[in-house]
Coordinates of C-alpha atoms in Angstrom, one line a residue:
X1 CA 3.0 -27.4 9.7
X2 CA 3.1 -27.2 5.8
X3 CA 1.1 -24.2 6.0
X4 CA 3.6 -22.5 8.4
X5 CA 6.3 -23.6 6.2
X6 CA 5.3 -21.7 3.4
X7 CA 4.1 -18.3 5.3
X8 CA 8.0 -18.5 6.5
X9 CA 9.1 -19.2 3.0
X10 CA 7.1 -16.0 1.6
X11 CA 8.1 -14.1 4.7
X12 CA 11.7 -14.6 4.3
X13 CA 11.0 -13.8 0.5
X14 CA 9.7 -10.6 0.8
X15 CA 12.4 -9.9 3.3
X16 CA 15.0 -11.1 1.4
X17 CA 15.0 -7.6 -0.9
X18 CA 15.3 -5.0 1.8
X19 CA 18.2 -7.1 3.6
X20 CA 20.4 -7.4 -0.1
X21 CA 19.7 -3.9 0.2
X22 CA 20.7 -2.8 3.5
X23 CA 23.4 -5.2 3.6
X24 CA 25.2 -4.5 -0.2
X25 CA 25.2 -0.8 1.1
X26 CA 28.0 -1.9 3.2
X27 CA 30.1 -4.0 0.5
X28 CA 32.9 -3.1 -1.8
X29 CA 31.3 -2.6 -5.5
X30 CA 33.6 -5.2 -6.6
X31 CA 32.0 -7.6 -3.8
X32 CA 28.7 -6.4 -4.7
X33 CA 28.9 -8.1 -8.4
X34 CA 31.3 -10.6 -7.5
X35 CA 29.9 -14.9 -7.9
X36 CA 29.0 -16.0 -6.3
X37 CA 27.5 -13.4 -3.9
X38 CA 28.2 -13.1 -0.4
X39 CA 25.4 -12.7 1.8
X40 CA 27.4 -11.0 4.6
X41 CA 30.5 -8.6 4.0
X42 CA 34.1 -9.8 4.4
X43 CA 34.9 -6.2 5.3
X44 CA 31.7 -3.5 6.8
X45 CA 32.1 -0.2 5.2
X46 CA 30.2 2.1 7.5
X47 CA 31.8 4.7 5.7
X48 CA 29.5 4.0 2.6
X49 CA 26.4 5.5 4.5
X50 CA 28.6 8.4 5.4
X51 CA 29.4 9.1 2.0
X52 CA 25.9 9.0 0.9
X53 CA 24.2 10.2 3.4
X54 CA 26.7 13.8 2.6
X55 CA 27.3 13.3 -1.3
X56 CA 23.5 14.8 -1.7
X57 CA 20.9 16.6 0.7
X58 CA 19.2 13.5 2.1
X59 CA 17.9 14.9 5.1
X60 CA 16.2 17.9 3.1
X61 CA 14.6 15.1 0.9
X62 CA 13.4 13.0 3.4
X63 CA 12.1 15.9 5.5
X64 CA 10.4 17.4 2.2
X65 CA 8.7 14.2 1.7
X66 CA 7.8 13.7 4.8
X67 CA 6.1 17.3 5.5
X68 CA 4.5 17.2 2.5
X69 CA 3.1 13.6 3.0
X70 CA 1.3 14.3 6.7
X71 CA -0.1 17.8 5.4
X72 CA -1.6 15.6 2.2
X73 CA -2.8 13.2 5.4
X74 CA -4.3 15.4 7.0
X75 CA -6.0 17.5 4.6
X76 CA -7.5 14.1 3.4
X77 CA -8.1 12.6 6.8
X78 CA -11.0 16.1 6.9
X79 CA -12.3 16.2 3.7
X80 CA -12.7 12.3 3.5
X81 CA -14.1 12.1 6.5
X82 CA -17.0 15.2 5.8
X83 CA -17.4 13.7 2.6
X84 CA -17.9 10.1 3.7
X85 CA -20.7 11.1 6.3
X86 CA -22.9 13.1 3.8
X87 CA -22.8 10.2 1.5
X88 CA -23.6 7.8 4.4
X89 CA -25.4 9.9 6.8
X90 CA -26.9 12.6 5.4
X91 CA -30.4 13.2 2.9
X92 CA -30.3 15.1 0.2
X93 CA -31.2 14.8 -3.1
X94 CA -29.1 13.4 -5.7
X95 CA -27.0 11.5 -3.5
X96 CA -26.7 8.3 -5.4
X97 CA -25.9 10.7 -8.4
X98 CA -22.9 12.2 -6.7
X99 CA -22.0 8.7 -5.3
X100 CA -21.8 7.6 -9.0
X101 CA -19.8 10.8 -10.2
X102 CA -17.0 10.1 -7.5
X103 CA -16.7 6.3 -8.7
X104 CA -16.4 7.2 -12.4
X105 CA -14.0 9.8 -10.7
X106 CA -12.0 6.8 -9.7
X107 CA -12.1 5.0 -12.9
X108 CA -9.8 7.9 -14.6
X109 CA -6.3 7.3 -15.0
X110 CA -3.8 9.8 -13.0
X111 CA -1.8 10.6 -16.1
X112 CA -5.2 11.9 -17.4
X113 CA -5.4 14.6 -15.7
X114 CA -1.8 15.9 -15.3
X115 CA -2.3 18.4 -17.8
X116 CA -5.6 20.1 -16.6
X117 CA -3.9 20.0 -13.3
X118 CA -1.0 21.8 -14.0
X119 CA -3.1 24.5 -15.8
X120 CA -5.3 25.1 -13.0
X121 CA -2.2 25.0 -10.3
X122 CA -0.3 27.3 -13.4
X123 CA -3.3 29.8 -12.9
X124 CA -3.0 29.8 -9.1
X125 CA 0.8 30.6 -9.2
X126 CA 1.1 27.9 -7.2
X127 CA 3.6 25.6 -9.5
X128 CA 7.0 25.4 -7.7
X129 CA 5.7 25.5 -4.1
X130 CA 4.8 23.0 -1.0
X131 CA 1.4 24.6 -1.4
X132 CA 1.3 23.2 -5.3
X133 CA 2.5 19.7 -4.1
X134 CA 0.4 20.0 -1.0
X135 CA -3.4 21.3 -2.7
X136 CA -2.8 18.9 -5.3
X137 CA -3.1 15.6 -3.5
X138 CA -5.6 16.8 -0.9
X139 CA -8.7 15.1 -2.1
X140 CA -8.4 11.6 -2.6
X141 CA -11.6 9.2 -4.2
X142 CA -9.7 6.2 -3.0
X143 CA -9.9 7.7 0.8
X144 CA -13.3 8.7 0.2
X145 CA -14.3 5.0 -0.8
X146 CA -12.5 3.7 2.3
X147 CA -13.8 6.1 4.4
X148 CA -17.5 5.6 3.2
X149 CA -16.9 1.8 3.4
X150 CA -16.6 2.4 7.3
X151 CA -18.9 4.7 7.8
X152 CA -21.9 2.5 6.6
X153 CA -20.5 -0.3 9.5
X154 CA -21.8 2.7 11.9
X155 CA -25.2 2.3 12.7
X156 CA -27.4 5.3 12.0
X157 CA -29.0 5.0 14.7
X158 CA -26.5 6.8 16.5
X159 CA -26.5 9.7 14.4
X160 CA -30.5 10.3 14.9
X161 CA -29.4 9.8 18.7
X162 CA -27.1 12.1 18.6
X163 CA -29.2 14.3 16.4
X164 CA -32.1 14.6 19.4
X165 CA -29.6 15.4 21.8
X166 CA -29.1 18.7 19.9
X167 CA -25.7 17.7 18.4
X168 CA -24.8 19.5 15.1
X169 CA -23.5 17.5 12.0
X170 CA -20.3 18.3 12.8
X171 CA -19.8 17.0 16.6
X172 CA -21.4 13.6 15.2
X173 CA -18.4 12.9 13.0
X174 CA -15.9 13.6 14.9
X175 CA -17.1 12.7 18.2
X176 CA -19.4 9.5 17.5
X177 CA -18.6 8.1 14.3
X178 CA -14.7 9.0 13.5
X179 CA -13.7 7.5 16.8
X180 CA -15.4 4.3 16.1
X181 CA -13.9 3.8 13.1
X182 CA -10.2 5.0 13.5
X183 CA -8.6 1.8 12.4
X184 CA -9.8 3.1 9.0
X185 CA -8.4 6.2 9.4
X186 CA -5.3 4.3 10.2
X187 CA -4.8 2.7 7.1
X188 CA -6.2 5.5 5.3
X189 CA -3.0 7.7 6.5
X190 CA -0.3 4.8 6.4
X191 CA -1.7 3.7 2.3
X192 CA -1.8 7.6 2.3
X193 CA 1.6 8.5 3.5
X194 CA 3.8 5.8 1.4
X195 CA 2.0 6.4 -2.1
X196 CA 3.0 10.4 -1.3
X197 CA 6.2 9.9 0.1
X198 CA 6.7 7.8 -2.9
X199 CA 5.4 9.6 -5.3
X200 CA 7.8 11.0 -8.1
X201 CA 6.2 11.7 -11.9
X202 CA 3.8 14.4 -10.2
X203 CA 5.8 16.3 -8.1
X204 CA 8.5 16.1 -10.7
X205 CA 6.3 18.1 -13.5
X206 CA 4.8 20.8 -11.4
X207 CA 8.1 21.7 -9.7
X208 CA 11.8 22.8 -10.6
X209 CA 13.4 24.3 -7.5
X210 CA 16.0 21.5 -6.4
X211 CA 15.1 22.7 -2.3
X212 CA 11.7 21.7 -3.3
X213 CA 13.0 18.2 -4.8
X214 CA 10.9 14.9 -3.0
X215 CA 12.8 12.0 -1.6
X216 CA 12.5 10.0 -4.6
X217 CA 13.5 12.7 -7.0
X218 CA 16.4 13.3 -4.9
X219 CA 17.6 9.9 -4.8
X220 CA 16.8 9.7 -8.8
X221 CA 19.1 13.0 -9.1
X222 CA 21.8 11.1 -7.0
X223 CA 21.8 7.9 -9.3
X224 CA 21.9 9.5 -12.6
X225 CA 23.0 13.0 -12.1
X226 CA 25.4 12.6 -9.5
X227 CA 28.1 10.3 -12.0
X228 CA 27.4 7.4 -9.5
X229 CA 25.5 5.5 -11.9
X230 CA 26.8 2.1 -12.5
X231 CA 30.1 3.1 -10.6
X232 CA 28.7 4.1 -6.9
X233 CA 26.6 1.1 -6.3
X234 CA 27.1 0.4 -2.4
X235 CA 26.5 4.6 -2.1
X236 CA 23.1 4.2 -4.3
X237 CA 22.2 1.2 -1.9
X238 CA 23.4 2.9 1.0
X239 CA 20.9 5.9 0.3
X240 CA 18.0 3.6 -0.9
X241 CA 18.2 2.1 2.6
X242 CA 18.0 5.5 4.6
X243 CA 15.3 7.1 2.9
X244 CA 12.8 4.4 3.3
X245 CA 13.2 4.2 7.0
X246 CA 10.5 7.0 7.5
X247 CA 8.6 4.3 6.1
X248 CA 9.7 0.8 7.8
X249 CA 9.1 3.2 11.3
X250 CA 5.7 4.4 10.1
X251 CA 4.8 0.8 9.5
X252 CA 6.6 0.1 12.8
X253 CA 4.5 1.8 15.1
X254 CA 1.5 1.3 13.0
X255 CA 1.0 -2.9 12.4
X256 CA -1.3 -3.0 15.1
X257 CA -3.6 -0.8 14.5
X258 CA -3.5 -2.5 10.7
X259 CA -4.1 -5.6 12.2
X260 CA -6.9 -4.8 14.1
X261 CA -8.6 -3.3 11.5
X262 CA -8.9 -6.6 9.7
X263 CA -12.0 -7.2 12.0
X264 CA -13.3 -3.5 11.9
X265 CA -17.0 -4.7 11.4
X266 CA -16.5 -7.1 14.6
X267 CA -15.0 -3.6 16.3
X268 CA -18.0 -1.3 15.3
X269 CA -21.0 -3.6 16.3
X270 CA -19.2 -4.3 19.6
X271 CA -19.2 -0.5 20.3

């Protein structure tokens, strides 16, 4: 009982932030500073959505983010996946070698290598464009890791099976092991998609054109450049609480698969 008692007490603690949120968005400012605070709104002003949602391009943000966040999925869903199996599945020589580069890989700081980044993307004329943002982020070593991590569950006895029924490399990992193991993949793309549709230091350095601007630039533009800051507060809250549903829906549709991948070892031996 105690131990239900304090899962509800966490639960309704980490709720408690997005619900201020959502539910400020529809206060007076006045009300939202006023003490003590009201936890529902003497008067709901839907019209503070309305005013956000059209005081700045929202919908070109979100859909910015979001298109650039699945093509980053997908391009890392492919090369993950490839790269996973030959470190799992494959002889060659060297492998522990490269295994050991792509950890120390891991160990480097972001910020680290901004600048080479930019340099080579300056090189490819490809600052300033989806194809910068996108090319970018398309190789992950985190995704690798996870992806690897999985892999090894998969018995390889089932690749040399598959191997003396004439299958090629390629048919193995996507028609033996990838399916086995798509709860990974699962929370590969969801850990994938809300660290790019959040992401805001990068894609602010390597591009200028405001059409090109990310959700969380945009919403960054609107709270400082805009003239709401500090006056516009239910408006700010208002647009913080649209442009993370992509993400709350994403999450939505995707819990079970999370959960079940809990017992992914469990999953793959039964298979």
């Amino acid at each position: 009982m105690i131990r239900y008692l304090l899962l509800a007490v966490i639960a309704l603690g980490t709720a408690f932030p997005f619900y201020w949120m959502v539910i400020s968005g529809f206060k007076t400012n006045d009300e939202i500073w006023q003490f003590p605070p009201t936890f529902w709104p003497e008067t709901f002003l839907w019209s503070n959505y309305v005013d956000a949602w059209h005081a700045a391009p929202f919908a070109r943000y979100i859909l910015n983010s979001t298109g650039v966040a699945l093509a980053i999925c997908l391009f890392q869903i492919v090369n993950s996946s490839m790269m996973a199996y030959a470190l799992t599945h494959m002889k060659f020589r060297l492998k522990g070698v490269l295994t050991s580069l792509i950890l120390v890989g891991y160990m480097i700081p972001s910020t680290a290598v901004y600048l080479p980044s930019y340099l080579v993307l300056s090189e490819l004329n490809l600052l300033d464009s989806y194809t910068g943002l996108i090319v970018s982020n398309c190789v992950s070593v985190f995704s690798i890791f996870l992806i690897r991590q999985a892999f090894m569950q998969v018995s390889h006895e089932l690749v040399e099976a598959g191997q003396l029924d004439g299958a090629s490399h390629f048919r193995i990992l996507w028609t033996i092991i990838t399916p086995l193991v798509r709860s990974s993949f699962a929370v590969m793309v969801l850990i994938t998609f809300i660290e790019q549709y959040n992401n805001y230091f990068w894609p602010m350095l390597i591009t200028k054109d405001p059409d090109l601007q990310l959700v969380s630039a945009g919403l960054r533009s609107f709270f400082v450049e805009g003239g709401a800051y500090g006056l516009a507060w239910p408006q700010i809250l208002a647009a913080s609480a649209f442009t993370i549903a992509p993400l709350l829906i994403l999450f939505l549709f995707t819990q079970k698969t999370i959960m079940q991948s809990v017992n992914i070892t469990a999953g793959v031996n039964k298979n």
